[in-house]
Every structure is written in C-alpha cells, then in structure tokens.
PDB file of C-alpha atoms and ligand atoms in Angstrom:
ATOM      1  CA  UNK A   1      13.470  -0.168  14.487  1.00 86.00           C
ATOM      2  CA  UNK A   2      10.693  -2.380  16.462  1.00 91.00           C
ATOM      3  CA  UNK A   3       8.049  -3.855  14.102  1.00 93.00           C
ATOM      4  CA  UNK A   4       5.384  -1.605  15.885  1.00 94.00           C
ATOM      5  CA  UNK A   5       7.325   1.591  14.936  1.00 93.00           C
ATOM      6  CA  UNK A   6       7.771   0.283  11.312  1.00 93.00           C
ATOM      7  CA  UNK A   7       3.992  -0.057  11.015  1.00 95.00           C
ATOM      8  CA  UNK A   8       3.538   3.384  12.540  1.00 94.00           C
ATOM      9  CA  UNK A   9       5.844   4.829  10.026  1.00 93.00           C
ATOM     10  CA  UNK A  10       4.172   3.283   7.378  1.00 95.00           C
ATOM     11  CA  UNK A  11       0.733   4.298   8.248  1.00 95.00           C
ATOM     12  CA  UNK A  12       1.916   7.811   8.821  1.00 93.00           C
ATOM     13  CA  UNK A  13       2.771   8.123   5.110  1.00 92.00           C
ATOM     14  CA  UNK A  14      -0.786   6.701   4.060  1.00 92.00           C
ATOM     15  CA  UNK A  15      -2.203   9.541   1.973  1.00 89.00           C
ATOM     16  CA  UNK A  16      -5.332  10.214  -0.401  1.00 81.00           C
ATOM     17  CA  UNK A  17      -7.922   9.874   2.008  1.00 85.00           C
ATOM     18  CA  UNK A  18     -11.151  11.787   1.379  1.00 90.00           C
ATOM     19  CA  UNK A  19     -12.441  14.332   3.746  1.00 91.00           C
ATOM     20  CA  UNK A  20     -14.696  12.016   5.638  1.00 92.00           C
ATOM     21  CA  UNK A  21     -11.921   9.922   6.645  1.00 94.00           C
ATOM     22  CA  UNK A  22      -9.823  12.568   7.722  1.00 94.00           C
ATOM     23  CA  UNK A  23     -12.498  13.537  10.023  1.00 93.00           C
ATOM     24  CA  UNK A  24     -12.576  10.172  11.405  1.00 94.00           C
ATOM     25  CA  UNK A  25      -8.823   9.609  11.760  1.00 95.00           C
ATOM     26  CA  UNK A  26      -8.491  12.855  13.592  1.00 94.00           C
ATOM     27  CA  UNK A  27     -11.253  11.623  15.905  1.00 94.00           C
ATOM     28  CA  UNK A  28      -9.449   8.719  16.881  1.00 94.00           C
ATOM     29  CA  UNK A  29      -6.321  10.735  17.567  1.00 94.00           C
ATOM     30  CA  UNK A  30      -8.389  13.030  19.851  1.00 93.00           C
ATOM     31  CA  UNK A  31      -9.445  10.098  21.796  1.00 93.00           C
ATOM     32  CA  UNK A  32      -6.157   8.270  21.900  1.00 93.00           C
ATOM     33  CA  UNK A  33      -3.455  10.885  22.254  1.00 92.00           C
ATOM     34  CA  UNK A  34      -5.551  14.218  22.751  1.00 92.00           C
ATOM     35  CA  UNK A  35      -4.751  16.414  26.001  1.00 91.00           C
ATOM     36  CA  UNK A  36      -7.882  18.568  26.766  1.00 90.00           C
ATOM     37  CA  UNK A  37      -7.166  21.789  28.786  1.00 90.00           C
ATOM     38  CA  UNK A  38      -9.801  23.614  30.282  1.00 88.00           C
ATOM     39  CA  UNK A  39      -9.574  27.429  30.688  1.00 88.00           C
ATOM     40  CA  UNK A  40     -12.653  28.366  32.481  1.00 81.00           C
ATOM     41  CA  UNK A  41     -15.503  30.292  30.743  1.00 81.00           C
ATOM     42  CA  UNK A  42     -16.008  27.403  28.545  1.00 81.00           C
ATOM     43  CA  UNK A  43     -12.727  27.902  26.917  1.00 89.00           C
ATOM     44  CA  UNK A  44     -10.864  24.787  25.717  1.00 91.00           C
ATOM     45  CA  UNK A  45      -7.815  23.941  24.209  1.00 92.00           C
ATOM     46  CA  UNK A  46      -6.645  20.624  22.423  1.00 94.00           C
ATOM     47  CA  UNK A  47      -3.452  19.059  22.235  1.00 94.00           C
ATOM     48  CA  UNK A  48      -1.752  15.832  21.228  1.00 94.00           C
ATOM     49  CA  UNK A  49       1.058  14.008  23.009  1.00 91.00           C
ATOM     50  CA  UNK A  50       3.321  11.456  21.315  1.00 91.00           C
ATOM     51  CA  UNK A  51       6.845  10.133  21.154  1.00 88.00           C
ATOM     52  CA  UNK A  52       7.038   9.670  17.740  1.00 88.00           C
ATOM     53  CA  UNK A  53       8.009  12.222  15.075  1.00 88.00           C
ATOM     54  CA  UNK A  54       6.037  10.366  12.304  1.00 90.00           C
ATOM     55  CA  UNK A  55       3.035  10.382  14.421  1.00 91.00           C
ATOM     56  CA  UNK A  56       3.352  14.025  15.178  1.00 91.00           C
ATOM     57  CA  UNK A  57       3.788  15.003  11.414  1.00 91.00           C
ATOM     58  CA  UNK A  58       0.676  13.026  10.857  1.00 94.00           C
ATOM     59  CA  UNK A  59      -1.508  14.981  13.271  1.00 93.00           C
ATOM     60  CA  UNK A  60      -0.211  18.081  11.925  1.00 92.00           C
ATOM     61  CA  UNK A  61      -0.910  16.955   8.350  1.00 92.00           C
ATOM     62  CA  UNK A  62      -4.580  15.820   9.224  1.00 93.00           C
ATOM     63  CA  UNK A  63      -5.141  18.955  11.341  1.00 92.00           C
ATOM     64  CA  UNK A  64      -3.997  21.219   8.192  1.00 91.00           C
ATOM     65  CA  UNK A  65      -6.292  19.045   5.867  1.00 91.00           C
ATOM     66  CA  UNK A  66      -9.146  19.627   7.963  1.00 90.00           C
ATOM     67  CA  UNK A  67      -9.286  23.085   7.618  1.00 87.00           C
ATOM     68  CA  UNK A  68      -7.273  26.416   7.590  1.00 83.00           C
ATOM     69  CA  UNK A  69      -5.873  27.160  11.139  1.00 82.00           C
ATOM     70  CA  UNK A  70      -6.667  30.328  12.739  1.00 84.00           C
ATOM     71  CA  UNK A  71      -3.369  30.476  14.441  1.00 85.00           C
ATOM     72  CA  UNK A  72      -0.449  28.283  13.712  1.00 85.00           C
ATOM     73  CA  UNK A  73      -0.216  25.178  16.096  1.00 86.00           C
ATOM     74  CA  UNK A  74       2.457  25.291  18.698  1.00 88.00           C
ATOM     75  CA  UNK A  75       5.085  22.645  18.736  1.00 87.00           C
ATOM     76  CA  UNK A  76       7.157  21.483  22.066  1.00 85.00           C
ATOM     77  CA  UNK A  77       9.448  18.940  22.511  1.00 84.00           C
ATOM     78  CA  UNK A  78      10.116  17.542  26.153  1.00 82.00           C
ATOM     79  CA  UNK A  79      13.116  15.568  27.080  1.00 77.00           C
ATOM     80  CA  UNK A  80      12.073  12.785  29.254  1.00 74.00           C
ATOM     81  CA  UNK A  81      13.803  10.105  31.405  1.00 73.00           C
ATOM     82  CA  UNK A  82      16.606   8.420  29.716  1.00 75.00           C
ATOM     83  CA  UNK A  83      16.573  10.295  26.471  1.00 75.00           C
ATOM     84  CA  UNK A  84      12.891   9.570  25.856  1.00 81.00           C
ATOM     85  CA  UNK A  85      11.456  12.177  24.077  1.00 85.00           C
ATOM     86  CA  UNK A  86       7.792  13.378  23.803  1.00 89.00           C
ATOM     87  CA  UNK A  87       6.331  15.884  21.269  1.00 91.00           C
ATOM     88  CA  UNK A  88       3.433  18.004  22.169  1.00 91.00           C
ATOM     89  CA  UNK A  89       1.257  20.016  19.533  1.00 93.00           C
ATOM     90  CA  UNK A  90      -0.812  22.541  20.948  1.00 93.00           C
ATOM     91  CA  UNK A  91      -3.768  23.921  19.026  1.00 94.00           C
ATOM     92  CA  UNK A  92      -5.096  27.428  19.690  1.00 93.00           C
ATOM     93  CA  UNK A  93      -8.521  27.744  21.707  1.00 93.00           C
ATOM     94  CA  UNK A  94     -10.244  28.833  18.462  1.00 92.00           C
ATOM     95  CA  UNK A  95      -8.845  25.836  16.317  1.00 93.00           C
ATOM     96  CA  UNK A  96      -9.529  23.671  19.195  1.00 94.00           C
ATOM     97  CA  UNK A  97     -13.111  24.520  19.265  1.00 92.00           C
ATOM     98  CA  UNK A  98     -13.629  24.252  15.625  1.00 92.00           C
ATOM     99  CA  UNK A  99     -12.056  20.665  15.599  1.00 92.00           C
ATOM    100  CA  UNK A 100     -13.898  19.523  18.363  1.00 92.00           C
ATOM    101  CA  UNK A 101     -17.198  20.879  17.334  1.00 90.00           C
ATOM    102  CA  UNK A 102     -16.640  19.059  13.697  1.00 89.00           C
ATOM    103  CA  UNK A 103     -16.225  15.909  15.831  1.00 90.00           C
ATOM    104  CA  UNK A 104     -19.351  16.236  17.803  1.00 89.00           C
ATOM    105  CA  UNK A 105     -17.127  16.376  20.787  1.00 90.00           C
ATOM    106  CA  UNK A 106     -18.687  19.498  22.272  1.00 87.00           C
ATOM    107  CA  UNK A 107     -21.907  19.917  23.840  1.00 84.00           C
ATOM    108  CA  UNK A 108     -23.484  23.231  25.131  1.00 82.00           C
ATOM    109  CA  UNK A 109     -24.879  23.302  28.550  1.00 81.00           C
ATOM    110  CA  UNK A 110     -28.048  25.327  30.298  1.00 82.00           C
ATOM    111  CA  UNK A 111     -25.587  28.513  29.987  1.00 81.00           C
ATOM    112  CA  UNK A 112     -24.639  27.996  26.503  1.00 79.00           C
ATOM    113  CA  UNK A 113     -21.194  26.994  27.715  1.00 81.00           C
ATOM    114  CA  UNK A 114     -19.405  24.523  25.340  1.00 82.00           C
ATOM    115  CA  UNK A 115     -17.861  21.395  27.314  1.00 84.00           C
ATOM    116  CA  UNK A 116     -16.086  18.510  25.864  1.00 84.00           C
ATOM    117  CA  UNK A 117     -18.320  15.386  25.632  1.00 83.00           C
ATOM    118  CA  UNK A 118     -17.896  11.866  24.296  1.00 80.00           C
ATOM    119  CA  UNK A 119     -18.370  11.954  20.375  1.00 81.00           C
ATOM    120  CA  UNK A 120     -21.831  11.945  18.861  1.00 72.00           C
ATOM    121  CA  UNK A 121     -20.568  11.112  15.519  1.00 73.00           C
ATOM    122  CA  UNK A 122     -21.338   7.640  14.053  1.00 78.00           C
ATOM    123  CA  UNK A 123     -19.225   6.386  11.139  1.00 86.00           C
ATOM    124  CA  UNK A 124     -21.125   4.616   8.683  1.00 89.00           C
ATOM    125  CA  UNK A 125     -18.699   4.348   5.969  1.00 93.00           C
ATOM    126  CA  UNK A 126     -16.266   1.463   6.171  1.00 93.00           C
ATOM    127  CA  UNK A 127     -13.547   3.837   4.470  1.00 94.00           C
ATOM    128  CA  UNK A 128     -13.786   6.069   7.709  1.00 94.00           C
ATOM    129  CA  UNK A 129     -13.813   2.944  10.241  1.00 95.00           C
ATOM    130  CA  UNK A 130     -10.473   2.124   8.539  1.00 96.00           C
ATOM    131  CA  UNK A 131      -9.245   5.474   8.966  1.00 96.00           C
ATOM    132  CA  UNK A 132     -10.445   5.525  12.588  1.00 96.00           C
ATOM    133  CA  UNK A 133      -8.384   2.405  13.071  1.00 97.00           C
ATOM    134  CA  UNK A 134      -5.328   3.858  11.596  1.00 96.00           C
ATOM    135  CA  UNK A 135      -5.674   6.961  13.885  1.00 96.00           C
ATOM    136  CA  UNK A 136      -6.303   4.796  16.867  1.00 96.00           C
ATOM    137  CA  UNK A 137      -3.372   2.754  16.246  1.00 97.00           C
ATOM    138  CA  UNK A 138      -0.957   5.722  15.661  1.00 96.00           C
ATOM    139  CA  UNK A 139      -2.239   7.583  18.663  1.00 95.00           C
ATOM    140  CA  UNK A 140      -2.273   4.616  21.399  1.00 94.00           C
ATOM    141  CA  UNK A 141      -1.627   1.334  19.635  1.00 96.00           C
ATOM    142  CA  UNK A 142       1.355  -1.265  19.802  1.00 96.00           C
ATOM    143  CA  UNK A 143       1.920  -4.381  17.691  1.00 96.00           C
ATOM    144  CA  UNK A 144       4.162  -7.274  18.721  1.00 95.00           C
ATOM    145  CA  UNK A 145       6.995  -8.449  16.331  1.00 93.00           C
ATOM    146  CA  UNK A 146       5.042 -11.463  14.543  1.00 91.00           C
ATOM    147  CA  UNK A 147       8.101 -13.459  15.076  1.00 88.00           C
ATOM    148  CA  UNK A 148       7.174 -13.386  18.589  1.00 88.00           C
ATOM    149  CA  UNK A 149       3.758 -13.588  18.938  1.00 91.00           C
ATOM    150  CA  UNK A 150       0.460 -12.332  17.148  1.00 93.00           C
ATOM    151  CA  UNK A 151      -0.984  -9.443  19.284  1.00 96.00           C
ATOM    152  CA  UNK A 152      -1.991  -6.027  19.165  1.00 97.00           C
ATOM    153  CA  UNK A 153      -3.056  -3.743  21.662  1.00 97.00           C
ATOM    154  CA  UNK A 154      -4.420  -0.077  22.569  1.00 97.00           C
ATOM    155  CA  UNK A 155      -4.375   1.454  25.775  1.00 95.00           C
ATOM    156  CA  UNK A 156      -7.025   3.956  26.830  1.00 95.00           C
ATOM    157  CA  UNK A 157      -7.572   6.154  30.006  1.00 90.00           C
ATOM    158  CA  UNK A 158     -11.179   5.374  30.100  1.00 90.00           C
ATOM    159  CA  UNK A 159     -13.388   2.467  29.222  1.00 93.00           C
ATOM    160  CA  UNK A 160     -15.912   4.264  26.941  1.00 92.00           C
ATOM    161  CA  UNK A 161     -13.223   5.230  24.385  1.00 93.00           C
ATOM    162  CA  UNK A 162     -12.043   1.343  24.537  1.00 94.00           C
ATOM    163  CA  UNK A 163     -15.394   0.155  23.986  1.00 94.00           C
ATOM    164  CA  UNK A 164     -15.693   2.469  20.746  1.00 93.00           C
ATOM    165  CA  UNK A 165     -12.793   1.158  19.486  1.00 95.00           C
ATOM    166  CA  UNK A 166     -13.651  -2.483  20.121  1.00 95.00           C
ATOM    167  CA  UNK A 167     -17.200  -1.605  18.487  1.00 94.00           C
ATOM    168  CA  UNK A 168     -15.302  -0.056  15.019  1.00 94.00           C
ATOM    169  CA  UNK A 169     -13.085  -3.426  15.053  1.00 95.00           C
ATOM    170  CA  UNK A 170     -16.177  -5.433  15.249  1.00 94.00           C
ATOM    171  CA  UNK A 171     -17.989  -3.603  12.498  1.00 93.00           C
ATOM    172  CA  UNK A 172     -15.094  -4.306  10.314  1.00 93.00           C
ATOM    173  CA  UNK A 173     -15.006  -7.959  11.519  1.00 94.00           C
ATOM    174  CA  UNK A 174     -11.987  -8.147  14.134  1.00 94.00           C
ATOM    175  CA  UNK A 175     -12.853  -9.576  17.429  1.00 94.00           C
ATOM    176  CA  UNK A 176     -11.385  -7.978  20.128  1.00 95.00           C
ATOM    177  CA  UNK A 177     -10.890  -8.370  23.920  1.00 95.00           C
ATOM    178  CA  UNK A 178     -11.340  -5.455  26.400  1.00 95.00           C
ATOM    179  CA  UNK A 179      -9.870  -5.678  29.681  1.00 95.00           C
ATOM    180  CA  UNK A 180      -8.033  -3.513  32.476  1.00 94.00           C
ATOM    181  CA  UNK A 181      -4.426  -3.098  33.163  1.00 92.00           C
ATOM    182  CA  UNK A 182      -3.136  -0.653  36.168  1.00 92.00           C
ATOM    183  CA  UNK A 183      -6.154   1.223  35.665  1.00 92.00           C
ATOM    184  CA  UNK A 184      -6.199   1.894  32.054  1.00 94.00           C
ATOM    185  CA  UNK A 185      -8.733  -0.015  29.442  1.00 95.00           C
ATOM    186  CA  UNK A 186      -7.088  -2.386  27.293  1.00 96.00           C
ATOM    187  CA  UNK A 187      -8.078  -3.586  23.872  1.00 97.00           C
ATOM    188  CA  UNK A 188      -6.432  -6.643  22.323  1.00 97.00           C
ATOM    189  CA  UNK A 189      -6.620  -8.297  19.139  1.00 96.00           C
ATOM    190  CA  UNK A 190      -4.888 -11.753  19.130  1.00 95.00           C
ATOM    191  CA  UNK A 191      -4.214 -14.472  16.457  1.00 93.00           C
ATOM    192  CA  UNK A 192      -2.178 -14.153  13.217  1.00 92.00           C
ATOM    193  CA  UNK A 193      -5.157 -13.980  10.839  1.00 93.00           C
ATOM    194  CA  UNK A 194      -6.642 -11.149  12.717  1.00 95.00           C
ATOM    195  CA  UNK A 195      -3.576  -9.174  13.046  1.00 95.00           C
ATOM    196  CA  UNK A 196      -2.748  -9.674   9.525  1.00 95.00           C
ATOM    197  CA  UNK A 197      -6.124  -8.323   8.793  1.00 95.00           C
ATOM    198  CA  UNK A 198      -5.709  -5.396  10.827  1.00 97.00           C
ATOM    199  CA  UNK A 199      -2.655  -4.287   9.070  1.00 96.00           C
ATOM    200  CA  UNK A 200      -4.501  -4.671   5.906  1.00 95.00           C
ATOM    201  CA  UNK A 201      -7.589  -2.667   7.159  1.00 96.00           C
ATOM    202  CA  UNK A 202      -5.348   0.284   8.385  1.00 96.00           C
ATOM    203  CA  UNK A 203      -3.579   0.355   5.107  1.00 94.00           C
ATOM    204  CA  UNK A 204      -0.184  -0.953   6.254  1.00 94.00           C
ATOM    205  CA  UNK A 205       0.386  -3.151   3.094  1.00 92.00           C
ATOM    206  CA  UNK A 206       4.065  -3.456   3.253  1.00 93.00           C
ATOM    207  CA  UNK A 207       3.982  -4.629   6.843  1.00 93.00           C
ATOM    208  CA  UNK A 208       1.189  -7.234   5.945  1.00 92.00           C
ATOM    209  CA  UNK A 209       3.812  -8.573   3.662  1.00 92.00           C
ATOM    210  CA  UNK A 210       6.628  -8.675   5.905  1.00 90.00           C
ATOM    211  CA  UNK A 211       4.361 -10.215   8.675  1.00 91.00           C
ATOM    212  CA  UNK A 212       3.241 -12.790   5.977  1.00 90.00           C
ATOM    213  CA  UNK A 213       6.723 -13.517   5.148  1.00 88.00           C
ATOM    214  CA  UNK A 214       7.792 -14.182   8.678  1.00 85.00           C
ATOM    215  CA  UNK A 215       4.439 -16.266   9.275  1.00 85.00           C
ATOM    216  CA  UNK A 216       5.635 -18.561   6.354  1.00 86.00           C
ATOM    217  CA  UNK A 217       9.210 -19.117   7.832  1.00 85.00           C
ATOM    218  CA  UNK A 218       7.779 -19.737  11.201  1.00 83.00           C
ATOM    219  CA  UNK A 219       5.625 -22.188   9.870  1.00 82.00           C
ATOM    220  CA  UNK A 220       8.544 -23.895   7.915  1.00 83.00           C
ATOM    221  CA  UNK A 221      10.688 -23.785  10.965  1.00 84.00           C
ATOM    222  CA  UNK A 222       8.160 -25.464  13.020  1.00 82.00           C
ATOM    223  CA  UNK A 223       7.499 -28.305  10.365  1.00 83.00           C
ATOM    224  CA  UNK A 224      11.431 -28.975  10.232  1.00 82.00           C
ATOM    225  CA  UNK A 225      11.417 -28.990  14.016  1.00 82.00           C
ATOM    226  CA  UNK A 226       8.706 -31.447  14.237  1.00 81.00           C
ATOM    227  CA  UNK A 227      10.673 -33.336  11.382  1.00 78.00           C
ATOM    228  CA  UNK A 228      13.761 -33.235  13.584  1.00 78.00           C
ATOM    229  CA  UNK A 229      12.174 -34.204  16.721  1.00 79.00           C
ATOM    230  CA  UNK A 230      10.587 -37.127  14.961  1.00 74.00           C
ATOM    231  CA  UNK A 231      13.978 -38.207  13.850  1.00 76.00           C
ATOM    232  CA  UNK A 232      15.804 -37.916  17.277  1.00 76.00           C
ATOM    233  CA  UNK A 233      12.796 -40.030  18.841  1.00 77.00           C
ATOM    234  CA  UNK A 234      13.429 -42.533  16.113  1.00 79.00           C
ATOM    235  CA  UNK A 235      16.923 -42.709  17.025  1.00 75.00           C
ATOM    236  CA  UNK A 236      16.373 -42.644  20.615  1.00 77.00           C
ATOM    237  CA  UNK A 237      14.301 -45.790  20.342  1.00 81.00           C
ATOM    238  CA  UNK A 238      16.883 -47.285  18.076  1.00 78.00           C
ATOM    239  CA  UNK A 239      19.624 -46.844  20.628  1.00 77.00           C
ATOM    240  CA  UNK A 240      17.589 -48.027  23.536  1.00 83.00           C
ATOM    241  CA  UNK A 241      16.771 -51.067  21.443  1.00 86.00           C
ATOM    242  CA  UNK A 242      20.608 -51.861  20.664  1.00 86.00           C
ATOM    243  CA  UNK A 243      21.470 -51.132  24.268  1.00 88.00           C
ATOM    244  CA  UNK A 244      18.746 -53.825  25.321  1.00 88.00           C
ATOM    245  CA  UNK A 245      20.055 -56.549  22.671  1.00 90.00           C
ATOM    246  CA  UNK A 246      23.696 -55.854  23.894  1.00 90.00           C
ATOM    247  CA  UNK A 247      22.930 -56.609  27.393  1.00 90.00           C
ATOM    248  CA  UNK A 248      20.886 -59.605  26.365  1.00 90.00           C
ATOM    249  CA  UNK A 249      23.594 -61.129  24.251  1.00 91.00           C
ATOM    250  CA  UNK A 250      26.354 -60.295  27.054  1.00 90.00           C
ATOM    251  CA  UNK A 251      24.096 -62.298  29.478  1.00 89.00           C
ATOM    252  CA  UNK A 252      24.004 -65.200  27.045  1.00 89.00           C
ATOM    253  CA  UNK A 253      27.859 -65.064  26.772  1.00 89.00           C
ATOM    254  CA  UNK A 254      28.217 -65.092  30.436  1.00 88.00           C
ATOM    255  CA  UNK A 255      25.853 -67.948  31.064  1.00 86.00           C
ATOM    256  CA  UNK A 256      26.410 -70.224  28.162  1.00 87.00           C
ATOM    257  CA  UNK A 257      29.037 -68.604  25.836  1.00 87.00           C
ATOM    258  CA  UNK A 258      28.105 -67.534  22.348  1.00 87.00           C
ATOM    259  CA  UNK A 259      29.748 -70.515  20.606  1.00 87.00           C
ATOM    260  CA  UNK A 260      26.946 -72.888  22.250  1.00 86.00           C
ATOM    261  CA  UNK A 261      24.443 -70.710  20.243  1.00 88.00           C
ATOM    262  CA  UNK A 262      23.133 -71.925  16.870  1.00 88.00           C
ATOM    263  CA  UNK A 263      25.435 -70.590  14.133  1.00 88.00           C
ATOM    264  CA  UNK A 264      23.311 -67.929  12.679  1.00 89.00           C
ATOM    265  CA  UNK A 265      22.518 -66.469  16.208  1.00 90.00           C
ATOM    266  CA  UNK A 266      25.901 -66.661  17.309  1.00 91.00           C
ATOM    267  CA  UNK A 267      27.095 -64.559  14.015  1.00 90.00           C
ATOM    268  CA  UNK A 268      24.459 -62.161  14.717  1.00 91.00           C
ATOM    269  CA  UNK A 269      25.301 -61.668  18.418  1.00 92.00           C
ATOM    270  CA  UNK A 270      29.056 -61.073  17.375  1.00 90.00           C
ATOM    271  CA  UNK A 271      28.004 -58.670  14.596  1.00 90.00           C
ATOM    272  CA  UNK A 272      25.672 -56.684  17.126  1.00 90.00           C
ATOM    273  CA  UNK A 273      28.743 -56.770  19.618  1.00 88.00           C
ATOM    274  CA  UNK A 274      31.074 -55.311  17.137  1.00 86.00           C
ATOM    275  CA  UNK A 275      28.552 -52.486  16.011  1.00 86.00           C
ATOM    276  CA  UNK A 276      26.460 -51.470  19.008  1.00 84.00           C
ATOM    277  CA  UNK A 277      25.197 -48.230  16.978  1.00 83.00           C
ATOM    278  CA  UNK A 278      24.329 -50.050  13.565  1.00 85.00           C
ATOM    279  CA  UNK A 279      20.843 -50.199  12.677  1.00 86.00           C
ATOM    280  CA  UNK A 280      19.372 -53.762  12.714  1.00 87.00           C
ATOM    281  CA  UNK A 281      18.783 -53.618   8.855  1.00 87.00           C
ATOM    282  CA  UNK A 282      22.431 -52.811   8.537  1.00 88.00           C
ATOM    283  CA  UNK A 283      23.271 -55.761  10.440  1.00 89.00           C
ATOM    284  CA  UNK A 284      21.078 -57.951   8.393  1.00 91.00           C
ATOM    285  CA  UNK A 285      23.017 -56.757   5.065  1.00 89.00           C
ATOM    286  CA  UNK A 286      26.343 -58.153   6.681  1.00 89.00           C
ATOM    287  CA  UNK A 287      25.026 -61.714   7.487  1.00 89.00           C
ATOM    288  CA  UNK A 288      26.017 -64.838   5.407  1.00 87.00           C
ATOM    289  CA  UNK A 289      23.286 -65.230   3.853  1.00 87.00           C
ATOM    290  CA  UNK A 290      21.862 -61.867   3.903  1.00 89.00           C
ATOM    291  CA  UNK A 291      18.995 -61.422   6.098  1.00 89.00           C
ATOM    292  CA  UNK A 292      15.874 -59.359   5.166  1.00 89.00           C
ATOM    293  CA  UNK A 293      14.519 -56.477   7.692  1.00 88.00           C
ATOM    294  CA  UNK A 294      12.010 -59.192   9.023  1.00 88.00           C
ATOM    295  CA  UNK A 295      14.380 -61.964   9.083  1.00 90.00           C
ATOM    296  CA  UNK A 296      17.014 -60.295  11.029  1.00 90.00           C
ATOM    297  CA  UNK A 297      14.119 -58.817  13.428  1.00 89.00           C
ATOM    298  CA  UNK A 298      12.994 -62.566  13.882  1.00 89.00           C
ATOM    299  CA  UNK A 299      16.480 -63.755  14.687  1.00 89.00           C
ATOM    300  CA  UNK A 300      17.084 -60.627  17.336  1.00 89.00           C
ATOM    301  CA  UNK A 301      13.892 -61.468  19.098  1.00 89.00           C
ATOM    302  CA  UNK A 302      15.218 -65.304  19.511  1.00 87.00           C
ATOM    303  CA  UNK A 303      18.479 -63.991  21.123  1.00 88.00           C
ATOM    304  CA  UNK A 304      16.171 -61.750  23.388  1.00 88.00           C
ATOM    305  CA  UNK A 305      13.856 -64.497  24.249  1.00 86.00           C
ATOM    306  CA  UNK A 306      16.865 -66.759  25.167  1.00 86.00           C
ATOM    307  CA  UNK A 307      18.216 -64.248  27.427  1.00 86.00           C
ATOM    308  CA  UNK A 308      14.637 -63.643  29.209  1.00 85.00           C
ATOM    309  CA  UNK A 309      14.232 -67.469  29.657  1.00 82.00           C
ATOM    310  CA  UNK A 310      17.825 -67.694  30.991  1.00 79.00           C
ATOM    311  CA  UNK A 311      16.971 -64.792  33.399  1.00 79.00           C
ATOM    312  CA  UNK A 312      13.933 -66.932  34.633  1.00 77.00           C
ATOM    313  CA  UNK A 313      15.649 -70.040  35.115  1.00 74.00           C
ATOM    314  CA  UNK A 314      18.797 -68.666  36.479  1.00 68.00           C
ATOM    315  CA  UNK A 315      18.788 -71.598  39.147  1.00 53.00           C
ATOM    316  CA  UNK A 316      18.844 -74.315  36.842  1.00 53.00           C
ATOM    317  CA  UNK A 317      22.289 -74.665  35.587  1.00 50.00           C
ATOM    318  CA  UNK A 318      21.696 -76.982  32.610  1.00 49.00           C
ATOM    319  CA  UNK A 319      19.807 -75.049  29.845  1.00 46.00           C
ATOM    320  CA  UNK A 320      19.543 -75.956  26.349  1.00 47.00           C
ATOM    321  CA  UNK A 321      19.402 -73.672  23.561  1.00 49.00           C
ATOM    322  CA  UNK A 322      16.405 -73.579  21.560  1.00 49.00           C
ATOM    323  CA  UNK A 323      16.499 -74.021  18.114  1.00 47.00           C
TER     324      UNK A 323
HETATM  325 ZN1   ZN B 401     -14.458   8.058   4.731  1.00 51.37          ZN
END
C-alpha cells in the first residue's frame, strides 16, 4: 500500500467531528470529487467519483451525518483499464439539492431556477478548516512517500477550487504553490516540516509518526554517508600520497641507490617500499628509534625534496645527498 493510500485510509477513519466540520469536509469533497449532472428545469444531481473504497465509505458516512436521506444513494462500480476500479456514488436530485443548498453552492437566477455556483460559505473556525483539508485530500490529494520526497499535491479541474484550498492552507499556516499541469490546476506543498504539519492538521497522527520515523532514519543515513565519504576522501589522499612517495623513492634508487642515502632516510625508504599501503604514522612506529608523526613527516619530506632536486638537476651526474 502506498504511503498516500495509507494516509487516506487513516483519514477515512477519523471520527467525532462536530456538525460544522461535517459540512466543511463534505464541501471539500464536492469540490474535489463531486460530479454535477444537470437534468434541465433547474434539476441537479450530485455524485462522487473515487477509486478508493475507504474514501467512498467516508463520503457516505458524511452524507448520512449531514441529515437523513430522502432516497438511498446509488452505488456503482466501474471496472476501468488494467483492473482499475472506480466507484460512483449517486445522490437523488432531492438529496443533491439539500446538500448543495447547505453548502451555499446553489444560486437562484431571475426565474427562480437553482444553479450550481461557487461556495459562498466562509469557514471561520480552525476545526472546520482542518476538516476541509481532510476532505480535499481524500477527494483529490496525493502525498509522496517521505522516504523519496516531501511533497503533497491536489489536482483540480478549475483554478477557483484550487485557489480556495490554497487560501485554507494559508489560514492554517501552510504555504502552498499554485500551478497548472496539463490543463488542471495543481496545489502543492513542499518540505518535510510542511508535509508533516499537513498530516497533523488533517488528523493523520499515525502517518505523522511513520513519517517522522523515516525522516529520522534519513538524516541518520545522510550523516553516516557523510562520514563514510569523508573517510574515503582521507583514504584517497593517503593512497595518492603513498604513490607519490614510492615514485620518489624509486627515482632516488635508480639515480643514486638507496645505500647512498643517510641511514635513517634509507631505512624509511625501504620501509615504504615494503609497505605501500601503510599510513606514515605506522611506518614511524617501526623505525629504530621510533619516529613521531611529525618526525616521520619531516623525514619523508626530505626524501621527496631529494627526488625533486634530482629531477631538476637530471643533467649533472654528480649529486650529493643532503644531510
Ligand atoms: Zn468545525
């Protein structure tokens, strides 16, 4: 089950809302997943379309909480491509008018005919705004797996509905983006803190926990990766330094022979050749007498300098080893 479906099934089970919140959530459902059919003479019927059984149950529950139905809603299951299911919930015309009137989504024209219109209700309470977020998410929202990215989005057929959601998000302290994708209006929320807050506001507390868990794991993993990269870089530097030392020693050996080096330098040169992978400090430990880290670095620099000088004065055959 995707993270998004997990969140939806948790939200579908949220209970104990007051009447004001039921209306708010239903309003978001109508704008996000509602299908309006016009029958002429001002008759309208309202349906809901969803591919999730949990969401379908939620709408039905909210509808029942909003008042008694005149006619039992009809349920249809449509099998779409690749076994994809879509549920349609159809309300009777009478129930549709009742519901839309309560939402302030019906407007009477001059002849007294009722027409569907943008919602005129304004939500003043935060409990209702949170319920609206929940309904909007269940109806048309999607959230990415937080292990991949922190991103939630809602798709709307028209800009006004998207703008309404963006406003509600802002009233609850979330900054959303509004854009267009293939002719649809898209509302997006980004960033770990915002997505986590969104889940909290909608009431998906288990999902908040699982998201915070994966966030903690992610940051731990990133820290471990940084440490490993740092070690690898050190090792890389160490190996390339050792390669440079060996090349210098081999050059010295070819030009003047290691035996002509002062005894300590000659001993260090042989040690390095015999242990190309060893750290310089480990070579220092094996010297007689032992050499400290700075002592061994100093001796090694001497060897490198000699090789460099040798390179520069490659023409002059007689070269004295510096002491
Ligand atoms: Zn409320």
